[in-house]
Amino acid sequence: MAIRVMLVDDQVLLRTGFRMVLAAQPDMEVVAEAGDGVEALQVLRSTAVDVVLMDVRMPKLDGVEATRRICSEPDPPKVLILTTFDLDEYAFSGLKAGASGFMLKDVPPGELLAAIRSVHSGDAVVAPSTTRRLLDRFAPMLPGTGKGPEHKELERLTDREREVMVLVAQGLSNGEIAARLVLSEATVKTHVGRILTKLGLRDRVQVVVLAYETGLVRAGGQS
């Protein structure tokens, strides 16, 4: 079945361009469009969507708040944040709100299509190292992030799982974590899966965000 995509952007020409790119793909279908966050929420009530391409700077309701509301619903679609500038505060806020990643608006079509397929399959499309750079830059400016006591849910993790979580938050891949801890890559993948399950997180990006929010990792990648 084709991946059902929704385009949310207040620029009609931009939506048209994205729609033309997606329409040429046999495994994708644009099933809905919206010009702002309010309209997006209304459309989603009656339309089944797998992936939302979400602009952030829109009238009525911006993409960050729309993402937060979408991701708070049961079984929500995946959200890809669209930004104009790399490493801006909107990308950071979008990840905190529950987005599975962010892309630049001028991304090459091939990369956009790969990102849509990736998040649809359950992966994040922002490398943990990129997420960490975002958080290193903006976490100190945002109250309540990385400064408070650790969340109690971290107590559910074993010592090894906490160790793996720290390394994920520091931007290491599964292979790099395996080398660091002298484990097999399959074992590391299992640990990451258990971390996601125990903490109710969708992907590695959310692991990184939570690690900063709880103070498990602080700006600069220190633990």
CSV table of N, CA and C in Angstrom, one decimal, residues 148-163 165-166 195 198-201 206-207 209-217:
chain,number,residue,atom,x,y,z
A,148,GLY,N,16.8,20.0,35.3
A,148,GLY,CA,16.0,19.5,36.4
A,148,GLY,C,16.4,18.1,36.8
A,149,PRO,N,15.8,17.5,37.8
A,149,PRO,CA,16.1,16.2,38.2
A,149,PRO,C,15.7,15.2,37.2
A,150,GLU,N,16.4,14.0,37.2
A,150,GLU,CA,16.1,13.0,36.2
A,150,GLU,C,14.7,12.5,36.4
A,151,HIS,N,14.1,12.2,35.2
A,151,HIS,CA,12.8,11.6,35.3
A,151,HIS,C,12.8,10.2,35.9
A,152,LYS,N,11.7,9.9,36.6
A,152,LYS,CA,11.6,8.6,37.3
A,152,LYS,C,11.6,7.4,36.3
A,153,GLU,N,11.2,7.7,35.0
A,153,GLU,CA,11.2,6.6,34.1
A,153,GLU,C,12.5,6.0,33.8
A,154,LEU,N,13.6,6.8,34.0
A,154,LEU,CA,14.9,6.3,33.8
A,154,LEU,C,15.3,5.2,34.8
A,155,GLU,N,14.6,5.1,35.9
A,155,GLU,CA,14.8,4.1,36.9
A,155,GLU,C,14.5,2.7,36.4
A,156,ARG,N,13.7,2.7,35.3
A,156,ARG,CA,13.3,1.4,34.7
A,156,ARG,C,14.4,0.7,34.0
A,157,LEU,N,15.4,1.5,33.6
A,157,LEU,CA,16.5,1.0,32.8
A,157,LEU,C,17.6,0.3,33.7
A,158,THR,N,18.2,-0.7,33.1
A,158,THR,CA,19.3,-1.4,33.8
A,158,THR,C,20.5,-0.4,33.6
A,159,ASP,N,21.6,-0.8,34.4
A,159,ASP,CA,22.8,0.0,34.3
A,159,ASP,C,23.3,0.0,32.8
A,160,ARG,N,23.3,-1.1,32.2
A,160,ARG,CA,23.8,-1.2,30.8
A,160,ARG,C,23.0,-0.4,29.9
A,161,GLU,N,21.6,-0.4,30.1
A,161,GLU,CA,20.7,0.3,29.2
A,161,GLU,C,21.0,1.8,29.4
A,162,ARG,N,21.2,2.3,30.6
A,162,ARG,CA,21.5,3.7,30.8
A,162,ARG,C,22.8,4.1,30.1
A,163,GLU,N,23.8,3.2,30.2
A,163,GLU,CA,25.1,3.4,29.5
A,163,GLU,C,24.9,3.5,28.0
A,165,MET,N,22.1,4.4,26.5
A,165,MET,CA,21.3,5.6,26.3
A,165,MET,C,22.2,6.8,26.2
A,166,VAL,N,23.2,6.9,27.1
A,166,VAL,CA,24.1,8.0,27.2
A,166,VAL,C,24.9,8.1,25.8
A,195,ILE,N,15.2,0.1,25.5
A,195,ILE,CA,15.2,1.5,26.0
A,195,ILE,C,13.9,2.2,25.4
A,198,LYS,N,10.8,0.6,27.1
A,198,LYS,CA,10.6,1.0,28.5
A,198,LYS,C,10.2,2.4,28.7
A,199,LEU,N,10.8,3.3,27.9
A,199,LEU,CA,10.5,4.8,28.1
A,199,LEU,C,9.4,5.3,27.2
A,200,GLY,N,8.8,4.4,26.4
A,200,GLY,CA,7.7,4.8,25.5
A,200,GLY,C,8.1,5.8,24.5
A,201,LEU,N,9.3,5.6,23.9
A,201,LEU,CA,9.8,6.5,22.9
A,201,LEU,C,9.7,5.9,21.5
A,206,GLN,N,14.2,10.7,19.9
A,206,GLN,CA,13.5,11.0,21.2
A,206,GLN,C,14.3,10.5,22.4
A,207,VAL,N,15.2,9.5,22.2
A,207,VAL,CA,16.1,9.1,23.2
A,207,VAL,C,17.1,10.3,23.5
A,209,VAL,N,16.6,13.5,22.9
A,209,VAL,CA,15.9,14.6,23.6
A,209,VAL,C,15.7,14.3,25.0
A,210,LEU,N,15.2,13.1,25.4
A,210,LEU,CA,14.9,12.8,26.8
A,210,LEU,C,16.2,12.8,27.6
A,211,ALA,N,17.3,12.4,27.0
A,211,ALA,CA,18.6,12.3,27.8
A,211,ALA,C,19.0,13.8,28.2
A,212,TYR,N,18.7,14.7,27.3
A,212,TYR,CA,19.0,16.1,27.7
A,212,TYR,C,18.0,16.7,28.7
A,213,GLU,N,16.7,16.4,28.5
A,213,GLU,CA,15.6,16.9,29.3
A,213,GLU,C,15.8,16.4,30.8
A,214,THR,N,16.3,15.2,30.9
A,214,THR,CA,16.5,14.6,32.3
A,214,THR,C,17.8,14.9,32.9
A,215,GLY,N,18.7,15.5,32.1
A,215,GLY,CA,20.0,15.8,32.7
A,215,GLY,C,21.0,14.6,32.6
A,216,LEU,N,20.5,13.5,32.0
A,216,LEU,CA,21.4,12.4,31.8
A,216,LEU,C,22.6,12.7,31.0
A,217,VAL,N,22.4,13.6,30.0
A,217,VAL,CA,23.5,14.2,29.2
A,217,VAL,C,23.3,15.7,29.1
